[in-house]
Short mmCIF file of N, CA and C in Angstrom, two decimals:
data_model
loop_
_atom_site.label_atom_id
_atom_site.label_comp_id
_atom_site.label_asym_id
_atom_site.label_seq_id
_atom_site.Cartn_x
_atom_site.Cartn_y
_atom_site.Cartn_z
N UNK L 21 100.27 114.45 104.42
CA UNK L 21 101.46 113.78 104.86
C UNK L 21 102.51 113.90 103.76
N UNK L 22 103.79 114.11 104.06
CA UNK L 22 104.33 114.41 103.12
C UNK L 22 105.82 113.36 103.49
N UNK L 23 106.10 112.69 102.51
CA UNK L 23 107.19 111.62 102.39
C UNK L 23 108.55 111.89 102.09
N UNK L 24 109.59 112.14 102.78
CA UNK L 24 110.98 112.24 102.24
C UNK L 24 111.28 111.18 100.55
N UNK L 25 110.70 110.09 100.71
CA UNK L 25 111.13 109.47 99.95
C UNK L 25 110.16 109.62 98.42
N UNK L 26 109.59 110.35 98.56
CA UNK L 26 108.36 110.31 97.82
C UNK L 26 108.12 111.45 96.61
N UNK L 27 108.68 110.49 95.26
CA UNK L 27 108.52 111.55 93.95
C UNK L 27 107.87 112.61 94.01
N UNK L 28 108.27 114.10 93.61
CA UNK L 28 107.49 115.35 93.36
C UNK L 28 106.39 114.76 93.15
N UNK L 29 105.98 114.05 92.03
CA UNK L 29 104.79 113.67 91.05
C UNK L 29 103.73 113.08 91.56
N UNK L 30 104.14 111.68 92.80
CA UNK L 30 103.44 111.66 93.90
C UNK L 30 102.50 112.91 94.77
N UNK L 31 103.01 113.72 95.27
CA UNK L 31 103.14 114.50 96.25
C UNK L 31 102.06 115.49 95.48
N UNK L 32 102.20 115.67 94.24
CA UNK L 32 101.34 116.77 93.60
C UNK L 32 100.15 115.85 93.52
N UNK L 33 99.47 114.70 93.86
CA UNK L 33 98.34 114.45 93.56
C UNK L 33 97.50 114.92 94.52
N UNK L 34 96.14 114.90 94.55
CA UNK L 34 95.36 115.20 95.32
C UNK L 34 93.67 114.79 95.29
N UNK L 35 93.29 114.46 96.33
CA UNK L 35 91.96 113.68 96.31
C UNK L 35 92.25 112.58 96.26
N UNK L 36 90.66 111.65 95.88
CA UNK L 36 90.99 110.22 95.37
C UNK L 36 92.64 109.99 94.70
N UNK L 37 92.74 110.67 93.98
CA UNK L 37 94.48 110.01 93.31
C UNK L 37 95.80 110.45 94.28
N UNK L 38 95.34 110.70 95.13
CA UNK L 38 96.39 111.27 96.40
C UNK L 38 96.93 109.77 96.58
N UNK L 39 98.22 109.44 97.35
CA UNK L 39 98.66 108.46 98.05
C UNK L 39 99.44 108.65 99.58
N UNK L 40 98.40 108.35 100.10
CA UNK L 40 99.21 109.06 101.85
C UNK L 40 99.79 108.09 102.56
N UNK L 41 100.32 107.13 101.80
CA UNK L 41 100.86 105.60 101.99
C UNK L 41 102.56 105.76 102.09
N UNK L 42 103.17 104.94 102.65
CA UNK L 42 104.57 105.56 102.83
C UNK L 42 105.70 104.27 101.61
N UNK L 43 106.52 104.97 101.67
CA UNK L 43 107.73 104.42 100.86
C UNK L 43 107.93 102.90 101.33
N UNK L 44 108.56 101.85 100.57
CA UNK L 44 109.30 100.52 101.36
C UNK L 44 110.25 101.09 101.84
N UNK L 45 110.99 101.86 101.65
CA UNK L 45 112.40 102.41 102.50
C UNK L 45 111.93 103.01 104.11
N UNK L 46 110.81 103.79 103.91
CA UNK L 46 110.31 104.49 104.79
C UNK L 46 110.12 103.34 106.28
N UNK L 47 109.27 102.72 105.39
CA UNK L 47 108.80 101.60 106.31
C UNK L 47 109.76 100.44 107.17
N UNK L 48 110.59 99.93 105.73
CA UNK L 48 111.88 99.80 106.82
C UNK L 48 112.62 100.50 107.97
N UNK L 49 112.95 101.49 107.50
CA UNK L 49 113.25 102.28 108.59
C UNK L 49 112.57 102.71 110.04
N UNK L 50 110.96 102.27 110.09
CA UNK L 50 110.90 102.54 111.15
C UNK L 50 110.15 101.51 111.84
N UNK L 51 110.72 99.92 111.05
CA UNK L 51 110.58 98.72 111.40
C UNK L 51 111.46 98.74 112.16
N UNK L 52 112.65 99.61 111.65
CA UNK L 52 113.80 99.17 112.68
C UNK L 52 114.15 99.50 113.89
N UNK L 53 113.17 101.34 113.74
CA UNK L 53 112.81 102.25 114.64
C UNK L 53 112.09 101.22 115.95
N UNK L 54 110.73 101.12 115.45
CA UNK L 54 110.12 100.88 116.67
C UNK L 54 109.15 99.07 116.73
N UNK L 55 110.09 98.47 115.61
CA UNK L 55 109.16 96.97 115.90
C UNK L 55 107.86 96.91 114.65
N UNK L 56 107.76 95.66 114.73
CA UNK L 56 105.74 95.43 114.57
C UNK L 56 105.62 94.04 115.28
N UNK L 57 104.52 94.10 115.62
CA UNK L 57 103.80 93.00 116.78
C UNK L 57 103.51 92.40 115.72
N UNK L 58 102.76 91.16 115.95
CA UNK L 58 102.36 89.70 115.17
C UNK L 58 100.49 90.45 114.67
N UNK L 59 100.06 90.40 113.49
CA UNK L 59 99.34 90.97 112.97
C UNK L 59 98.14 90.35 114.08
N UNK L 60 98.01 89.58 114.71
CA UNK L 60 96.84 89.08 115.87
C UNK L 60 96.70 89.56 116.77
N UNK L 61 98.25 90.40 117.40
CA UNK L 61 97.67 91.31 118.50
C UNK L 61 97.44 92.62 117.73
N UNK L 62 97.43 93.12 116.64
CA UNK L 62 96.97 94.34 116.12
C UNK L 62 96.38 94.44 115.20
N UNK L 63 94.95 94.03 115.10
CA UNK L 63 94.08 93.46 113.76
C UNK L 63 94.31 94.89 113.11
N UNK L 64 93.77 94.46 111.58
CA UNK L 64 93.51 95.54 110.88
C UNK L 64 92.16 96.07 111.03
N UNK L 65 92.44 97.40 111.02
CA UNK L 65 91.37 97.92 111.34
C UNK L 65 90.82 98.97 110.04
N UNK L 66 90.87 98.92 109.10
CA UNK L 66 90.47 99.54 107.40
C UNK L 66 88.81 99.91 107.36
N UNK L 67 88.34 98.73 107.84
CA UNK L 67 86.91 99.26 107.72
C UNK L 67 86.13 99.74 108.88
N UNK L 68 86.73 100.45 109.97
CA UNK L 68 86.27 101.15 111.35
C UNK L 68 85.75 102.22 110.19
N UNK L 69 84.37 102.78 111.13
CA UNK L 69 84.03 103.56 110.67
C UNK L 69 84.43 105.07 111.35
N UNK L 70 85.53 105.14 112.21
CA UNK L 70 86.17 105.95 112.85
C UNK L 70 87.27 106.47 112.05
N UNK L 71 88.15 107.70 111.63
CA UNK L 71 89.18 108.01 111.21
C UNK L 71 90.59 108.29 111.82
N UNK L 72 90.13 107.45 113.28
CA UNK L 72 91.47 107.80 114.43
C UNK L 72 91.63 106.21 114.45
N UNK L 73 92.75 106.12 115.34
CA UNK L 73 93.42 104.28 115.38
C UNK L 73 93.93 104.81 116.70
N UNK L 74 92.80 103.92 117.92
CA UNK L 74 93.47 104.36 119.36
C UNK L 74 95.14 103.83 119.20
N UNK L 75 95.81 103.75 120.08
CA UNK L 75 97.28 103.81 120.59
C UNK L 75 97.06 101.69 120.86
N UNK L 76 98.07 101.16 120.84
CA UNK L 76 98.35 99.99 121.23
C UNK L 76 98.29 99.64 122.25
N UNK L 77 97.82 98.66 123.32
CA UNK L 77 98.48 98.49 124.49
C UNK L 77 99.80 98.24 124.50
N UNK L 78 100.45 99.19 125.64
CA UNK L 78 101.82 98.51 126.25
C UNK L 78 102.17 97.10 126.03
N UNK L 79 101.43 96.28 125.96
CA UNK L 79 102.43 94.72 125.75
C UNK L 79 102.49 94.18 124.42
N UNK L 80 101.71 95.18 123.55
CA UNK L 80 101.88 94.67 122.28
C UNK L 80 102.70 95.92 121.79
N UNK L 81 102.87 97.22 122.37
CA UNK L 81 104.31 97.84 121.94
C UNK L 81 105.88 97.13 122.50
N UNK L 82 105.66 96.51 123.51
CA UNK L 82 106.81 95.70 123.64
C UNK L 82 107.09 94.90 122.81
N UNK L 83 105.72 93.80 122.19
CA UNK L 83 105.59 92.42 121.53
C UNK L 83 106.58 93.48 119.75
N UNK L 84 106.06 94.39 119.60
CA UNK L 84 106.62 95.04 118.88
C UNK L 84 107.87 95.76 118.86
N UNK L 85 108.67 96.04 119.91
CA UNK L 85 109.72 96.19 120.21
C UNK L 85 111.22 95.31 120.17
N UNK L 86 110.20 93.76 120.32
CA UNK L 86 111.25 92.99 120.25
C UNK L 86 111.16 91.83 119.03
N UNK L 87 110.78 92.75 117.88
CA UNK L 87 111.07 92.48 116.16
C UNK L 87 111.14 93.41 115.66
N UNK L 88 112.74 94.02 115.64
CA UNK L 88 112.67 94.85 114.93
C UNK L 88 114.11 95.14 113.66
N UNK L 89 113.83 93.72 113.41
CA UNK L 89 114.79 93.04 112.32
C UNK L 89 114.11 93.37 110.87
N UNK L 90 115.46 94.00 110.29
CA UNK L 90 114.69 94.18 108.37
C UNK L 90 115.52 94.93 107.79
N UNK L 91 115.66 94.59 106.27
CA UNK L 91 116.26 95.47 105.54
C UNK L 91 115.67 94.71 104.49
N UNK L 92 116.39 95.76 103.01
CA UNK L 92 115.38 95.80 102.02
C UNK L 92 116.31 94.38 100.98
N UNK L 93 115.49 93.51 100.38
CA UNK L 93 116.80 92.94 99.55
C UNK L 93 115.80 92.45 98.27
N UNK L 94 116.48 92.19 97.22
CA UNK L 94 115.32 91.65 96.20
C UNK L 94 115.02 90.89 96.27
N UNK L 95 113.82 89.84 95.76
CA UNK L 95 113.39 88.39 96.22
C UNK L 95 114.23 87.91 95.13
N UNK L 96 114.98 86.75 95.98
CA UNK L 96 116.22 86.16 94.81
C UNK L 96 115.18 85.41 93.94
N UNK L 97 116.20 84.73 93.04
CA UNK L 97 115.78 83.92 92.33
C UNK L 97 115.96 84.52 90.53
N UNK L 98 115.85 83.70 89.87
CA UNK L 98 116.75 83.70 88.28
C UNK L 98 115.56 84.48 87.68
N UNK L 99 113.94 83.38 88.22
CA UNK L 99 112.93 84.09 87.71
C UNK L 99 112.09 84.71 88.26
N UNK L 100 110.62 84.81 87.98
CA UNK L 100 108.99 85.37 88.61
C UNK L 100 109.19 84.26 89.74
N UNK L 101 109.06 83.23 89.23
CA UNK L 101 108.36 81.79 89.55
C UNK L 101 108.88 81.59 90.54
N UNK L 102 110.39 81.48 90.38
CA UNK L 102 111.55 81.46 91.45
C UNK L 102 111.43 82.32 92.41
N UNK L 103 111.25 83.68 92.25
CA UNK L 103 111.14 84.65 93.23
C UNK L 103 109.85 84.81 93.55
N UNK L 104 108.70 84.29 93.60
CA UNK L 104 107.46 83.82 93.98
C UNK L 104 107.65 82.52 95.08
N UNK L 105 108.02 81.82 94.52
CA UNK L 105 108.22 80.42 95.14
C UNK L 105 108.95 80.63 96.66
N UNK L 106 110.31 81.60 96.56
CA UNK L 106 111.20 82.02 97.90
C UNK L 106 110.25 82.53 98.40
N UNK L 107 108.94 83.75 98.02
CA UNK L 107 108.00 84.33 99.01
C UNK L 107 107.10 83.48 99.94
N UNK L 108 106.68 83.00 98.87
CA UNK L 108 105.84 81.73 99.62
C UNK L 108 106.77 80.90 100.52
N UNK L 109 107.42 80.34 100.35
CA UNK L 109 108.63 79.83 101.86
C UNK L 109 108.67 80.45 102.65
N UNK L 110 109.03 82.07 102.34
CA UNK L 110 109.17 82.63 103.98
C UNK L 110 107.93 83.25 104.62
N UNK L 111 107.06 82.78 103.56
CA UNK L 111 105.79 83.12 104.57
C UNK L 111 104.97 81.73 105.15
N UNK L 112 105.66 80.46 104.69
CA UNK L 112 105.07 79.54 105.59
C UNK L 112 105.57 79.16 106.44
N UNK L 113 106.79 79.62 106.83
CA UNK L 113 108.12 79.84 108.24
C UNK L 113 107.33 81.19 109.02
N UNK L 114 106.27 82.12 109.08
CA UNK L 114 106.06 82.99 109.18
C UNK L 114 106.30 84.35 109.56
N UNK L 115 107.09 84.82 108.48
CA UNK L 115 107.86 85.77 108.36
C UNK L 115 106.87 86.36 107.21
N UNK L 116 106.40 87.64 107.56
CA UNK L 116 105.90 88.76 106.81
C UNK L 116 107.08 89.24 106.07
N UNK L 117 106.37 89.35 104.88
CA UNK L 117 107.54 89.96 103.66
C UNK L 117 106.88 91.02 103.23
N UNK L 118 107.77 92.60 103.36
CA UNK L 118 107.24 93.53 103.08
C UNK L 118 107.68 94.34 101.62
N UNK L 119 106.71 94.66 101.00
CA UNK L 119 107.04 94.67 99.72
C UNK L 119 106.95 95.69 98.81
N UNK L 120 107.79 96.42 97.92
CA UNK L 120 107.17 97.75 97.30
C UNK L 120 106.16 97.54 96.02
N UNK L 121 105.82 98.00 95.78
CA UNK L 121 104.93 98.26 94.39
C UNK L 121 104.47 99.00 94.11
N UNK L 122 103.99 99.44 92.73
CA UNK L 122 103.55 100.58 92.35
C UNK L 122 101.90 100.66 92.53
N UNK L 123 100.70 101.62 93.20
CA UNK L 123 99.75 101.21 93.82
C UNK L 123 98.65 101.70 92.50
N UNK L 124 97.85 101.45 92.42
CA UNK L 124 96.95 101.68 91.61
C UNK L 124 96.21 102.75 91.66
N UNK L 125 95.55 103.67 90.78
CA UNK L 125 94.50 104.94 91.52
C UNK L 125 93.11 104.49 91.08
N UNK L 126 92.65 104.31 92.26
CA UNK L 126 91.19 103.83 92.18
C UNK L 126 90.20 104.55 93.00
N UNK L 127 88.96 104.38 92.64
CA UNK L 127 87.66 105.44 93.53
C UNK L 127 87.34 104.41 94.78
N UNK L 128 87.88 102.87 94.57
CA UNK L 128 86.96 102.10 95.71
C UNK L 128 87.84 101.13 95.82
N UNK L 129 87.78 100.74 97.19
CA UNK L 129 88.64 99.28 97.07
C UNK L 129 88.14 98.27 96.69
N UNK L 130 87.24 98.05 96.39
CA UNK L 130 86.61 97.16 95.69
C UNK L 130 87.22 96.66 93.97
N UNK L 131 87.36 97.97 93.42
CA UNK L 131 87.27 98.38 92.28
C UNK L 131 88.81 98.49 91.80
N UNK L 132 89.99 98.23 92.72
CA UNK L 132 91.14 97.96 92.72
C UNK L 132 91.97 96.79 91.49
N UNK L 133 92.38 97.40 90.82
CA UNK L 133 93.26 96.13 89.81
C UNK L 133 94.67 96.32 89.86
N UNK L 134 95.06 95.59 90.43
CA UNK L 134 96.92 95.98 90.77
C UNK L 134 97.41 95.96 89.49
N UNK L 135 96.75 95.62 88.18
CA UNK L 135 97.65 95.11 86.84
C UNK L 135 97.69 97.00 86.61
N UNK L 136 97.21 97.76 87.03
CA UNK L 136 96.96 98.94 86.61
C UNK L 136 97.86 100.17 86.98
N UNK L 137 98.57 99.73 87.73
CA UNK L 137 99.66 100.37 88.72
C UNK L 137 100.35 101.28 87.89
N UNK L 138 101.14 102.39 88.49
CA UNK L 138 101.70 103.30 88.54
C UNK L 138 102.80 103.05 88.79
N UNK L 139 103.73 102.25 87.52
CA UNK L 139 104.99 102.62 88.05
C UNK L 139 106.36 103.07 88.19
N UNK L 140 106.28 104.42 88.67
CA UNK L 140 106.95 105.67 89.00
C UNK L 140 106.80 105.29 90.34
N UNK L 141 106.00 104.83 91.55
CA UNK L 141 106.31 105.21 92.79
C UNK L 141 105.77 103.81 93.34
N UNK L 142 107.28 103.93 94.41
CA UNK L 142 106.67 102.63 95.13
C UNK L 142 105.65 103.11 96.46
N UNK L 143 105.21 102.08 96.23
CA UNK L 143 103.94 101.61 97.62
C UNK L 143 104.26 100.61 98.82
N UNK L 144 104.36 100.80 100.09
CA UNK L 144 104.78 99.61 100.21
C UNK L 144 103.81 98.89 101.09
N UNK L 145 103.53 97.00 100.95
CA UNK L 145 102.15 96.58 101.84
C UNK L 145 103.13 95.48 102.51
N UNK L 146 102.80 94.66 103.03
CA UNK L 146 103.28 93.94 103.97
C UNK L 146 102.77 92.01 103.43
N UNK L 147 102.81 91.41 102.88
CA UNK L 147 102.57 90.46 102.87
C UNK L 147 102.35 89.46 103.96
N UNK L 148 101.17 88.61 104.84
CA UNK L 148 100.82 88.10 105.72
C UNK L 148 100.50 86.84 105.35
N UNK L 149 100.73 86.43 104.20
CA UNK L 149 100.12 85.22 104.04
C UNK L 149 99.22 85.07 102.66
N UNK L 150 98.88 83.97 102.02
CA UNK L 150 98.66 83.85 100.50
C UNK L 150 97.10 82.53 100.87
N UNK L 151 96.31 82.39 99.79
CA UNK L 151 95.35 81.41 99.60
C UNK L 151 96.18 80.32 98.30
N UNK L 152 96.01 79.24 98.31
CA UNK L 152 96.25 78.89 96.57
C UNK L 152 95.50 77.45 96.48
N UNK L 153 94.21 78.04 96.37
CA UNK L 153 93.16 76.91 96.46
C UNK L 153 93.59 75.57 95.54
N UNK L 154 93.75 75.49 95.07
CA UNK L 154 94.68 74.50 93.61
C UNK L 154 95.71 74.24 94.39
N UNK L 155 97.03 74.54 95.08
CA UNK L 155 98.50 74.85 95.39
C UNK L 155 99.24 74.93 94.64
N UNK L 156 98.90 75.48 93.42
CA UNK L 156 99.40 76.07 91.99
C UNK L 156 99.33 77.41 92.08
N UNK L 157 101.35 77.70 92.00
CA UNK L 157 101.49 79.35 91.99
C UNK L 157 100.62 79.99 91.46
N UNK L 158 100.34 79.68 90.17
CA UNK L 158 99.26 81.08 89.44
C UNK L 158 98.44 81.42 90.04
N UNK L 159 97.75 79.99 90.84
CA UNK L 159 96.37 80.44 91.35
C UNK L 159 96.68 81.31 92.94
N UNK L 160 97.81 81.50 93.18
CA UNK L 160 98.26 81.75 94.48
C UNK L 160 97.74 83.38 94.48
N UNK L 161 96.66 83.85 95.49
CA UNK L 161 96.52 85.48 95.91
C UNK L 161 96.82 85.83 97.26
N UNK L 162 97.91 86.58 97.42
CA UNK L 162 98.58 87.35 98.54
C UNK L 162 97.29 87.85 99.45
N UNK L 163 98.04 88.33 100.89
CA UNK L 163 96.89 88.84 101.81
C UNK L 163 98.35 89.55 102.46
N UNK L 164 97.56 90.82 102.19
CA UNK L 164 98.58 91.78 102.43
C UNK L 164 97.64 93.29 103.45
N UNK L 165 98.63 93.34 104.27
CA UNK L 165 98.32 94.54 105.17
C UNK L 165 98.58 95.87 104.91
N UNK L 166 97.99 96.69 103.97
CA UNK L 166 98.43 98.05 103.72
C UNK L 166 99.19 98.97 104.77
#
């Protein structure tokens, strides 16, 4: 797969360090194109042991048709904390916040450390919602839809 938006340097990897993941720009753009449904009518499906993703039903390409609001803006705020704090708000109004970052190269998902990231190229995942067993930011971990 090859990305308009997507550094030479990207593009030359290959294998495990490949990234066949698309741009935040990318993704906007075809949020705007064609929608996304509410992550319940379209579970994730990552650990099928299949390498195809049948087609949607018709009423959840509609349910997806009619959100197809987005553009890219920075998470305000002066600081981290601040611009942490606005995320968490608009995801307990439930509004998915989709987000770039630089992705990590790893052999397993398991074995994944985001502190490790690459960043030269954005990644972009979708934020769905956070745990914060405490309700103390630090302890706060995202749940995000690749």
């Amino acid at each position: 797969m090859k990305s308009i938006n997507r550094p030479a340097s990207a593009n030359a990897r290959t294998g495990e360090d490949a990234d066949t993941g698309f741009a935040l720009t990318e993704v906007v753009t075809a949020l705007r194109s064609y929608g996304v449904p509410l992550s319940s009518s379209m579970p994730n499906t990552m650990r099928r042991l299949s390498n195809t993703v049948d087609d949607p039903p018709e009423e959840v390409i509609a349910e997806g048709r009619a959100r197809t609001q987005g553009s890219v803006h920075r998470a305000p705020g002066r600081d981290n904390a601040t611009r942490l704090n606005n995320i968490v708000q608009a995801l307990n109004t439930g509004l998915p916040i989709t987000i770039g970052t630089g992705w990590p190269q790893f052999h397993n998902a398991r074995d994944a450390l985001l502190d490790t990231q690459n960043p030269s190229y954005d990644h972009a995942v979708t934020l769905v919602g956070y745990r914060s067993p405490t309700g103390r930011l630090e302890d706060t971990t995202f749940i995000f839809k690749n």
